[in-house]
Structure formats: structure tokens, C-alpha cells
CSV table of C-alpha atoms in Angstrom, one decimal:
chain,number,residue,atom,x,y,z
X,1,MET,CA,8.0,-8.8,25.3
X,2,LYS,CA,11.5,-10.0,24.3
X,3,VAL,CA,13.7,-7.6,22.4
X,4,ARG,CA,14.0,-9.9,19.3
X,5,THR,CA,10.2,-10.3,19.1
X,6,ARG,CA,9.6,-6.6,19.4
X,7,THR,CA,12.2,-5.9,16.7
X,8,LEU,CA,10.6,-8.5,14.3
X,9,ILE,CA,7.2,-7.0,14.9
X,10,ALA,CA,8.4,-3.5,14.3
X,11,THR,CA,10.3,-4.5,11.1
X,12,ALA,CA,7.4,-6.3,9.7
X,13,LEU,CA,4.9,-3.5,10.4
X,14,VAL,CA,7.0,-0.8,9.0
X,15,LEU,CA,7.3,-2.8,5.9
X,16,GLY,CA,3.5,-2.6,5.6
X,17,ILE,CA,1.9,-5.2,7.9
X,18,ALA,CA,-0.1,-5.8,11.0
X,19,ALA,CA,-0.8,-8.8,13.1
X,20,GLY,CA,-3.6,-11.1,14.0
X,21,PRO,CA,-5.4,-14.5,13.8
X,22,VAL,CA,-8.6,-15.0,11.7
X,23,VAL,CA,-12.0,-14.7,13.4
X,24,ALA,CA,-15.1,-15.4,11.5
X,25,HIS,CA,-17.3,-12.3,11.0
X,26,ALA,CA,-19.9,-14.0,8.9
X,27,ALA,CA,-20.8,-17.5,7.7
X,28,PRO,CA,-18.4,-18.5,4.9
X,29,VAL,CA,-20.0,-19.1,1.5
X,30,THR,CA,-19.7,-22.6,-0.1
X,31,ALA,CA,-19.0,-23.2,-3.8
X,32,ALA,CA,-22.7,-23.6,-4.3
X,33,GLY,CA,-23.2,-20.1,-2.9
X,34,THR,CA,-25.0,-21.1,0.3
X,35,ALA,CA,-23.8,-20.1,3.8
X,36,SER,CA,-22.2,-22.9,5.7
X,37,ALA,CA,-22.9,-23.5,9.4
X,38,PRO,CA,-21.3,-20.9,11.7
X,39,ALA,CA,-18.1,-21.9,13.5
X,40,SER,CA,-18.5,-23.3,17.0
X,41,ALA,CA,-17.3,-21.4,20.0
X,42,SER,CA,-14.3,-23.7,20.2
X,43,ASP,CA,-13.3,-22.7,16.7
X,44,VAL,CA,-13.2,-19.0,17.3
X,45,LYS,CA,-9.8,-17.7,18.5
X,46,PRO,CA,-9.7,-15.0,21.2
X,47,PRO,CA,-8.7,-11.5,20.0
X,48,LEU,CA,-5.0,-10.9,19.6
X,49,TYR,CA,-5.3,-7.5,21.5
X,50,THR,CA,-7.4,-7.2,24.6
X,51,THR,CA,-6.0,-4.1,26.2
X,52,ALA,CA,-6.1,-0.5,25.1
X,53,PRO,CA,-3.2,1.1,23.1
X,54,ASP,CA,-0.4,2.5,25.3
X,55,ALA,CA,-1.2,6.2,25.0
X,56,ALA,CA,2.0,7.3,26.8
X,57,ALA,CA,4.2,5.3,24.5
X,58,LEU,CA,2.4,6.6,21.4
X,59,ARG,CA,2.9,10.2,22.6
X,60,ARG,CA,6.6,9.5,23.1
X,61,ALA,CA,6.9,8.0,19.7
X,62,ILE,CA,5.8,11.2,17.9
X,63,ALA,CA,7.4,13.7,20.3
X,64,GLY,CA,10.1,15.9,18.8
X,65,VAL,CA,8.8,15.6,15.3
X,66,GLY,CA,9.1,18.9,13.4
X,67,PRO,CA,11.6,21.4,12.0
X,68,ASP,CA,14.3,20.4,14.5
X,69,SER,CA,13.9,16.7,13.8
X,70,ALA,CA,16.4,14.7,11.8
X,71,ASP,CA,13.8,12.3,10.7
X,72,ALA,CA,10.3,13.7,10.0
X,73,MET,CA,8.4,17.0,9.8
X,74,ALA,CA,5.0,15.7,10.9
X,75,ALA,CA,3.3,12.5,12.1
X,76,LEU,CA,-0.4,11.5,12.0
X,77,VAL,CA,-1.4,8.3,13.9
X,78,ARG,CA,-4.6,6.4,14.4
X,79,VAL,CA,-4.6,3.3,16.4
X,80,GLY,CA,-8.0,1.6,16.6
X,81,GLY,CA,-9.8,-1.7,16.8
X,82,SER,CA,-12.0,-3.5,19.4
X,83,SER,CA,-9.4,-3.2,22.1
X,84,GLY,CA,-9.5,0.6,22.1
X,85,ARG,CA,-8.2,3.6,20.2
X,86,TRP,CA,-5.8,6.5,20.2
X,87,VAL,CA,-5.4,9.4,17.8
X,88,GLY,CA,-2.5,11.8,17.8
X,89,SER,CA,-0.5,14.2,15.7
X,90,SER,CA,2.7,16.2,16.0
X,91,GLY,CA,5.1,18.4,14.0
X,92,VAL,CA,4.3,21.0,11.3
X,93,ALA,CA,2.2,20.9,8.2
X,94,ASP,CA,4.4,23.5,6.5
X,95,VAL,CA,7.9,24.4,7.5
X,96,ARG,CA,7.7,27.8,5.9
X,97,THR,CA,4.7,29.0,7.9
X,98,GLY,CA,5.1,26.8,11.0
X,99,ARG,CA,1.5,25.7,10.8
X,100,LYS,CA,0.9,22.8,13.1
X,101,ALA,CA,0.2,19.3,11.9
X,102,PHE,CA,-3.6,18.6,11.8
X,103,GLU,CA,-5.4,15.2,12.0
X,104,ASP,CA,-7.5,15.6,8.9
X,105,ALA,CA,-4.6,16.6,6.6
X,106,ARG,CA,-4.3,14.9,3.2
X,107,PHE,CA,-1.1,13.3,2.0
X,108,ARG,CA,0.3,11.1,-0.7
X,109,ALA,CA,-0.3,7.4,0.3
X,110,GLY,CA,2.0,5.8,-2.3
X,111,SER,CA,1.8,2.1,-2.8
X,112,VAL,CA,-1.2,1.8,-0.4
X,113,THR,CA,-2.9,2.5,-3.7
X,114,LYS,CA,-2.2,-1.1,-4.7
X,115,THR,CA,-4.5,-2.4,-1.9
X,116,PHE,CA,-7.4,-0.4,-3.4
X,117,THR,CA,-6.5,-1.6,-6.9
X,118,ALA,CA,-6.4,-5.2,-5.8
X,119,ALA,CA,-9.8,-4.8,-4.1
X,120,LEU,CA,-11.3,-3.5,-7.3
X,121,VAL,CA,-10.1,-6.5,-9.3
X,122,LEU,CA,-11.3,-8.9,-6.6
X,123,GLN,CA,-14.7,-7.2,-6.7
X,124,LEU,CA,-14.9,-7.8,-10.4
X,125,ALA,CA,-13.9,-11.4,-9.9
X,126,ALA,CA,-16.7,-11.9,-7.4
X,127,GLU,CA,-19.1,-10.5,-10.0
X,128,GLY,CA,-17.9,-12.9,-12.6
X,129,LYS,CA,-16.5,-10.2,-14.8
X,130,VAL,CA,-13.0,-11.6,-14.7
X,131,ASP,CA,-11.6,-15.0,-13.9
X,132,LEU,CA,-8.4,-14.8,-11.9
X,133,ASP,CA,-7.1,-18.0,-13.5
X,134,GLU,CA,-7.6,-16.8,-17.1
X,135,PRO,CA,-4.7,-15.0,-19.0
X,136,VAL,CA,-4.8,-11.3,-18.9
X,137,GLN,CA,-4.1,-11.5,-22.7
X,138,GLN,CA,-7.7,-12.8,-23.0
X,139,TYR,CA,-9.1,-9.5,-21.6
X,140,LEU,CA,-6.4,-7.2,-23.1
X,141,PRO,CA,-5.5,-8.7,-26.5
X,142,GLY,CA,-2.3,-7.3,-28.0
X,143,LEU,CA,-1.0,-5.9,-24.8
X,144,LEU,CA,1.6,-8.6,-24.2
X,145,PRO,CA,3.1,-9.9,-27.4
X,146,SER,CA,3.8,-13.6,-27.7
X,147,GLY,CA,6.4,-15.4,-29.8
X,148,PRO,CA,9.8,-16.9,-29.2
X,149,LYS,CA,10.9,-14.0,-27.0
X,150,GLY,CA,7.4,-12.9,-26.0
X,151,PHE,CA,5.1,-13.7,-23.1
X,152,GLU,CA,3.5,-16.9,-22.1
X,153,PRO,CA,-0.1,-16.6,-20.8
X,154,ILE,CA,-0.1,-14.5,-17.6
X,155,SER,CA,-3.1,-15.0,-15.3
X,156,VAL,CA,-4.8,-12.1,-13.6
X,157,ARG,CA,-3.9,-13.7,-10.2
X,158,GLN,CA,-0.2,-13.6,-11.2
X,159,LEU,CA,-0.5,-9.9,-11.8
X,160,LEU,CA,-2.1,-9.5,-8.4
X,161,ASN,CA,0.6,-11.3,-6.5
X,162,TYR,CA,3.6,-10.0,-8.6
X,163,THR,CA,4.5,-13.4,-10.2
X,164,SER,CA,3.9,-12.2,-13.8
X,165,GLY,CA,7.5,-11.9,-14.9
X,166,ILE,CA,6.9,-8.6,-16.6
X,167,ARG,CA,10.0,-6.4,-16.3
X,168,PRO,CA,9.8,-2.8,-14.9
X,169,ALA,CA,9.6,0.2,-17.1
X,170,GLU,CA,12.6,2.5,-17.1
X,171,GLY,CA,12.4,5.6,-14.8
X,172,PRO,CA,14.4,8.8,-15.0
X,173,GLY,CA,17.2,7.3,-12.8
X,174,ASP,CA,17.9,6.1,-9.3
X,175,SER,CA,18.8,9.4,-7.5
X,176,PHE,CA,16.4,11.9,-6.0
X,177,GLU,CA,17.8,14.6,-8.2
X,178,ALA,CA,17.0,12.7,-11.4
X,179,HIS,CA,13.4,12.1,-10.2
X,180,TYR,CA,13.0,15.7,-9.1
X,181,ALA,CA,14.1,17.0,-12.5
X,182,HIS,CA,11.2,15.0,-14.0
X,183,ARG,CA,8.6,15.6,-11.3
X,184,PHE,CA,6.1,17.3,-13.6
X,185,ASP,CA,6.3,14.8,-16.4
X,186,VAL,CA,2.9,13.4,-17.4
X,187,VAL,CA,3.2,9.6,-18.1
X,188,ASP,CA,0.6,7.5,-20.0
X,189,PRO,CA,0.2,4.0,-18.4
X,190,HIS,CA,0.0,2.4,-21.9
X,191,ALA,CA,3.4,3.9,-22.8
X,192,LEU,CA,4.9,2.5,-19.5
X,193,ILE,CA,3.5,-1.0,-20.3
X,194,ALA,CA,4.8,-0.9,-23.9
X,195,GLU,CA,8.2,0.1,-22.7
X,196,ALA,CA,8.2,-2.7,-20.1
X,197,VAL,CA,7.0,-5.5,-22.4
X,198,ALA,CA,9.5,-4.5,-25.1
X,199,LYS,CA,12.2,-5.9,-22.9
X,200,GLY,CA,10.6,-9.4,-22.9
X,201,PRO,CA,9.9,-11.4,-19.8
X,202,GLU,CA,12.1,-11.4,-16.7
X,203,PHE,CA,11.1,-15.0,-15.8
X,204,ARG,CA,8.3,-17.4,-16.6
X,205,PRO,CA,4.8,-16.6,-15.2
X,206,GLY,CA,4.3,-18.0,-11.7
X,207,GLU,CA,8.0,-19.0,-11.3
X,208,LYS,CA,9.1,-16.2,-8.9
X,209,GLN,CA,7.8,-13.1,-7.2
X,210,HIS,CA,9.1,-9.6,-8.0
X,211,TYR,CA,7.3,-6.7,-6.3
X,212,LEU,CA,7.0,-4.1,-9.0
X,213,ASN,CA,4.6,-1.3,-10.0
X,214,ILE,CA,4.2,-2.6,-13.6
X,215,ASP,CA,1.8,-5.4,-12.6
X,216,TYR,CA,-0.6,-2.9,-11.0
X,217,THR,CA,-0.3,-0.6,-14.0
X,218,VAL,CA,-1.6,-3.5,-16.2
X,219,LEU,CA,-4.4,-4.1,-13.6
X,220,GLY,CA,-5.4,-0.5,-13.8
X,221,VAL,CA,-5.8,-0.9,-17.6
X,222,LEU,CA,-7.7,-4.1,-17.0
X,223,ILE,CA,-10.1,-2.4,-14.6
X,224,GLU,CA,-10.8,0.3,-17.2
X,225,LYS,CA,-11.5,-2.4,-19.9
X,226,LEU,CA,-13.8,-4.4,-17.6
X,227,THR,CA,-15.8,-1.5,-16.2
X,228,GLY,CA,-16.0,0.7,-19.3
X,229,THR,CA,-14.9,3.7,-17.2
X,230,THR,CA,-11.7,5.3,-16.1
X,231,TYR,CA,-9.7,3.8,-13.2
X,232,GLU,CA,-10.5,6.9,-11.2
X,233,GLN,CA,-14.2,6.6,-11.8
X,234,ALA,CA,-14.3,2.9,-11.0
X,235,LEU,CA,-12.4,3.5,-7.7
X,236,SER,CA,-14.8,6.3,-6.8
X,237,ALA,CA,-18.0,4.4,-7.6
X,238,ARG,CA,-17.0,1.0,-6.2
X,239,ILE,CA,-15.0,1.9,-3.1
X,240,LEU,CA,-14.7,5.6,-2.2
X,241,LYS,CA,-18.4,6.6,-2.4
X,242,PRO,CA,-19.8,3.5,-0.8
X,243,LEU,CA,-17.5,3.8,2.2
X,244,GLY,CA,-17.8,7.5,2.4
X,245,LEU,CA,-14.1,8.2,1.8
X,246,ARG,CA,-14.7,11.8,0.9
X,247,HIS,CA,-11.0,12.9,1.2
X,248,THR,CA,-9.5,10.1,-0.9
X,249,SER,CA,-8.8,10.5,-4.6
X,250,VAL,CA,-6.4,9.8,-7.5
X,251,PRO,CA,-5.3,13.1,-9.1
X,252,ALA,CA,-6.2,13.9,-12.7
X,253,ARG,CA,-3.4,12.9,-15.1
X,254,GLY,CA,-2.0,16.4,-15.4
X,255,GLU,CA,-2.5,17.5,-11.7
X,256,ASN,CA,0.6,18.2,-9.7
X,257,GLY,CA,-0.6,19.4,-6.3
X,258,VAL,CA,-2.5,17.9,-3.4
X,259,ALA,CA,-6.1,19.2,-3.4
X,260,GLY,CA,-7.6,20.3,-0.1
X,261,PRO,CA,-5.9,21.0,3.2
X,262,HIS,CA,-2.7,18.9,3.3
X,263,HIS,CA,0.7,18.4,4.8
X,264,HIS,CA,3.7,19.5,2.8
X,265,GLY,CA,6.3,16.8,2.0
X,266,TYR,CA,10.1,17.4,2.2
X,267,GLN,CA,13.2,15.7,1.1
X,268,ALA,CA,16.6,16.3,2.8
X,269,VAL,CA,19.3,16.9,0.2
X,270,GLU,CA,23.0,17.1,0.9
X,271,LYS,CA,24.6,20.5,0.3
X,272,PRO,CA,28.0,20.6,-1.5
X,273,GLY,CA,29.8,22.2,1.5
X,274,GLY,CA,28.3,19.8,4.0
X,275,GLY,CA,25.0,19.6,5.8
X,276,SER,CA,21.6,19.3,4.1
X,277,THR,CA,18.7,21.4,3.1
X,278,LEU,CA,15.0,20.6,2.8
X,279,VAL,CA,13.4,20.6,-0.6
X,280,ASP,CA,9.6,20.9,-0.8
X,281,VAL,CA,8.3,17.9,-2.8
X,282,THR,CA,4.6,18.4,-2.3
X,283,ASP,CA,3.9,19.4,-5.9
X,284,TRP,CA,4.7,16.4,-8.0
X,285,ASN,CA,3.0,14.6,-10.9
X,286,SER,CA,2.7,11.0,-9.9
X,287,SER,CA,1.0,9.7,-13.0
X,288,SER,CA,3.8,7.2,-13.6
X,289,ASN,CA,2.6,5.5,-10.4
X,290,TRP,CA,-1.2,5.7,-11.3
X,291,ALA,CA,-3.0,2.5,-10.1
X,292,ALA,CA,0.1,1.4,-8.3
X,293,GLY,CA,0.8,4.5,-6.2
X,294,ASP,CA,-1.0,7.7,-6.9
X,295,LEU,CA,-3.6,7.8,-4.1
X,296,ILE,CA,-4.1,10.9,-1.9
X,297,SER,CA,-5.9,10.3,1.4
X,298,THR,CA,-6.2,11.0,5.1
X,299,THR,CA,-5.6,8.7,8.1
X,300,ALA,CA,-9.3,8.7,8.9
X,301,ASP,CA,-10.2,7.5,5.5
X,302,LEU,CA,-7.5,4.9,5.4
X,303,GLU,CA,-8.6,3.6,8.8
X,304,GLY,CA,-12.2,3.3,7.6
X,305,PHE,CA,-11.0,1.5,4.5
X,306,THR,CA,-8.8,-0.9,6.5
X,307,GLN,CA,-11.6,-1.8,8.9
X,308,ALA,CA,-14.1,-2.3,6.0
X,309,LEU,CA,-11.6,-4.4,4.0
X,310,PHE,CA,-10.6,-6.8,6.7
X,311,SER,CA,-14.2,-7.3,7.8
X,312,GLY,CA,-15.3,-8.3,4.3
X,313,ARG,CA,-17.3,-5.2,3.4
X,314,VAL,CA,-15.2,-4.2,0.4
X,315,VAL,CA,-14.4,-7.6,-1.1
X,316,PRO,CA,-16.5,-10.7,-0.5
X,317,LYS,CA,-15.0,-13.2,1.9
X,318,ALA,CA,-14.2,-15.8,-0.8
X,319,GLN,CA,-12.2,-13.4,-2.9
X,320,LEU,CA,-10.7,-11.6,0.2
X,321,GLU,CA,-8.7,-14.7,1.0
X,322,GLU,CA,-6.5,-13.8,-2.1
X,323,MET,CA,-5.3,-10.8,0.0
X,324,PHE,CA,-4.1,-13.2,2.7
X,325,THR,CA,-2.6,-15.8,0.4
X,326,VAL,CA,1.1,-15.8,-0.5
X,327,PRO,CA,2.2,-17.8,-3.6
X,328,ALA,CA,4.6,-20.7,-2.9
X,329,VAL,CA,7.5,-19.2,-4.8
X,330,LYS,CA,10.8,-17.5,-4.0
X,331,ASP,CA,11.4,-13.7,-4.2
X,332,PHE,CA,13.2,-12.7,-7.4
X,333,GLU,CA,15.7,-10.5,-5.6
X,334,SER,CA,16.4,-12.1,-2.2
X,335,GLY,CA,15.8,-15.8,-3.1
X,336,GLU,CA,13.8,-16.1,0.1
X,337,ASP,CA,10.2,-17.2,0.4
X,338,ALA,CA,7.7,-14.8,-1.2
X,339,VAL,CA,5.8,-12.6,1.2
X,340,GLN,CA,3.5,-10.5,-1.1
X,341,THR,CA,-0.2,-11.3,-1.5
X,342,ALA,CA,-2.8,-9.6,-3.7
X,343,GLY,CA,-2.5,-6.0,-2.5
X,344,LEU,CA,-1.0,-6.8,0.9
X,345,LYS,CA,2.1,-8.4,2.5
X,346,ARG,CA,2.5,-11.2,5.0
X,347,PHE,CA,5.0,-11.7,7.7
X,348,VAL,CA,5.0,-14.6,10.2
X,349,LEU,CA,6.0,-13.8,13.7
X,350,PRO,CA,8.0,-16.3,15.9
X,351,ASP,CA,4.8,-17.5,17.5
X,352,GLY,CA,3.3,-18.4,14.1
X,353,THR,CA,0.9,-15.4,13.8
X,354,ALA,CA,0.4,-14.2,10.3
X,355,VAL,CA,0.6,-10.4,9.9
X,356,TYR,CA,-0.6,-8.3,7.0
X,357,GLY,CA,-0.7,-4.7,5.7
X,358,LYS,CA,0.7,-2.3,3.2
X,359,THR,CA,3.2,0.6,3.1
X,360,GLY,CA,3.4,3.4,0.7
X,361,SER,CA,6.3,5.8,0.1
X,362,ARG,CA,6.4,8.9,-2.1
X,363,TYR,CA,9.1,11.5,-1.6
X,364,GLY,CA,8.1,13.4,1.5
X,365,TYR,CA,5.5,10.9,2.6
X,366,SER,CA,5.5,7.5,4.3
X,367,THR,CA,2.2,5.7,5.0
X,368,VAL,CA,1.2,2.4,6.6
X,369,ILE,CA,-2.2,0.7,6.8
X,370,GLY,CA,-2.7,-2.6,8.6
X,371,GLY,CA,-4.4,-4.4,11.5
X,372,ALA,CA,-5.1,-7.7,13.2
X,373,ARG,CA,-7.4,-9.8,11.0
X,374,ASP,CA,-9.7,-10.0,13.9
X,375,LEU,CA,-9.7,-6.1,14.0
X,376,SER,CA,-8.7,-6.1,17.7
X,377,ARG,CA,-6.0,-3.6,16.7
X,378,THR,CA,-5.5,-1.5,13.6
X,379,LEU,CA,-2.8,1.1,12.7
X,380,VAL,CA,-2.7,3.8,10.2
X,381,TYR,CA,0.0,6.5,10.1
X,382,SER,CA,1.4,9.1,7.8
X,383,VAL,CA,4.9,10.2,8.6
X,384,ASN,CA,6.4,13.1,6.7
X,385,SER,CA,9.8,11.5,6.5
X,386,ILE,CA,12.6,13.7,5.1
X,387,ASP,CA,14.1,10.6,3.4
X,388,ALA,CA,11.0,8.5,2.6
X,389,LYS,CA,12.8,6.5,-0.1
X,390,GLY,CA,15.8,5.8,2.0
X,391,GLN,CA,17.1,2.3,2.8
X,392,ASP,CA,17.0,2.7,6.6
X,393,MET,CA,13.9,2.4,8.7
X,394,ASN,CA,12.5,5.7,9.7
X,395,LYS,CA,13.0,6.1,13.5
X,396,VAL,CA,9.6,7.9,14.0
X,397,ALA,CA,7.7,5.1,12.2
X,398,TYR,CA,9.6,2.5,14.1
X,399,GLY,CA,8.6,4.1,17.4
X,400,ILE,CA,5.0,4.3,16.3
X,401,VAL,CA,4.9,0.6,15.4
X,402,MET,CA,6.6,-0.4,18.6
X,403,ALA,CA,4.0,1.5,20.7
X,404,ALA,CA,1.0,0.5,18.7
X,405,PHE,CA,1.6,-3.2,18.5
X,406,ALA,CA,3.4,-4.1,21.7
X,407,ARG,CA,1.5,-6.5,23.9
């Protein structure tokens, strides 16, 4: 594989994606609700991956992870799909005790939460409980004030694909130190939304795409309104229990720790005299992220979810296409073509292959889920990066992606 192509694949996947063409797993449903004729053999593309994962390359990718590493303290990797599988771990679960990393450890999955939230909304759409083209104001009256400087109608779909134009709420600051000082703050999602909408719109709905947590915070409130339960209860009843994801949860609003056996997260912080020290960031109240980024899970659970999602067992096929559809707008910050979908992200490789997936980053934890749409190759990893919110690509994650998706 050419170096440029390998680099593009790695960059795309570390940003939360995985590659593959579409293969029909079931007969599509027509507008009348009846199954159409199955695709002919000539319409079905061959699997993107036909050989087993490169086990030696994957072992090299996570070698050296641990207390002596400048990049990560632990790594958990699961490569699967119809072409074969590989599971591995390295590093330490706890720097203080030296306990080794273990495959079923729990960790904070960050914005991978958005994929679950999007799936919940799309389930409700399939059941006729919400119309993606209707304004969210219709379902949540009073949440977004109108008027000369207020909000135009914002469709539920525009929340899903980040084209709502709602500004972000203010956080404690940009630095790690500022966030760390407020790590035990308990934040109410309604207060976040009120703070965000008080600023007025950033742009007209549907005009641009701006990837922000606030859209999924509003969707969390919408889920509660439509289901008559809490977001956490809806997630459990609709996704976690049916799929048997016993080690996945969203913490209670006032909970700071990671329940169950887990990996500790660490952030490297510069010392005044030079060098750096590791700060344990495991205990942290993530209520400000809620339906946008508060999930705790395991690699096994996330692999099961990814396989079920892509195969149409979580969201019906008609609504699932929302997760593979990018709006035809420009990105608010870069000015380039939008890449975000409803809960996932798309990247097009030089050969025209569309790639999809999701990353999640919390201090101390970096996560990726993704896979070929034909499920010939999937990848889930949790890397305990010591600079999970940094601008540069984590070297361990890069190596994992290169090894998992090279052909």
C-alpha cells in the first residue's frame, strides 16, 4: 500500500472512522413497508477485507505501552469481522500498583456516546414517535426562544447532523488545569442548553455544520420527553439490555468514579522546573457531557454494538442510512465539505471508498469504534493516552489503525 494511502486511512480512522462498501444484509423496505426484491449477485460487492488481521503488526503497535511510554499507559484492541479477528492488550491498568491491563476493563468512551444517542433517536423515528423533518421546537416547546434574535425552526435531523446553528455552552476554560479544578461539578443539561441558547444562533439552521456537544444534549432531553423516562433508562431498555451490553452504562448524575473493574486514566502535566508528572483523572464527573459523551463501556461491548448497528439490528435499515449520510454543507470552522453524519463520521479514501466510525476522548481515555459497512473488518480500541485531548495524533492509536486496516 502506498504511503499516502496508508496515512490517509490512519488519519481518517483515528478521527473515528472505518472503511467499507455497502453489502445488503436484508431486503430493503419500500415506502409502502414491503420488502423489495433481493439484490442480484452482480449487485453485491465483494468484501473489502478477505484476509485475517496482521497479528504481528498489531502486537508491535501496542508493544512498549506502559509506565515507560511517552504516549499511553494501556491499550485494549479488538479487531473483528468476517475476515478474522485479533484481540490484545498491553500496559498497566494502574500505574500505582503496576496491575497489568486486562481485556474486560471498563473505561470512559467519550463521544462514542453520540452514536448510541443517535441510534435512540432513529429508533424513535422508525416507530413514528418523532419526525426527523419536524422542528424540535414542536416536541420541546419553549426550549429555543424565537423572535428577532432567536431561533428559526430547527429540525431533529439538523440536531443529529450538527447543522442546528446552536452555539456551545461555556465551559470552565480551555486548559486541563481549568477543567481539572471543576472535575466534580454536577451539571444539569437544561442549564447547559439555557446558557447556549441565550447567546442566540451561530448560523441559520441547515446552513453549515459545527460539531458540538450541545446538539446531542438537546437530543438527550428530546429522548426523555418522547419516552417518558430518563435518558439512562431509555438507553438501557432500548439498546443495552437487548444487545446484552452488561458492562456499558451512563453514570448517575452525581457519580464521579468508574464502577466495576476498570483502567485508570492519566494526564501528563508539565512541572514548573521541567519534565512532567502524571495526574490520575479517573474520578471525574462527566455530567456536562451526558448524552454527548458520558458513556462507560468495554471493548467487547463496543464491538458487539458496532456489529449490531452496522448490520441493522439496532436501527432499522431505512433510518440507519441517516448514519451514513453527510449533509451537503460546509464545515463551520474549516470551510471544507462537511463530514459528520447522524452519530458517525465519513471520510472518502482516494479509491472512493466511504469510511465511517466514531472517536471518543475524555482526559485519560481515547476510544474508537468503526468497521467496514460489510462487516468484513471492525476495530474497537481503548488507549489510555496521557494527552487524550491533545492536538497531535496519538502514536499508539496511529499504529493500531495502520495495523488493523492495512490491506
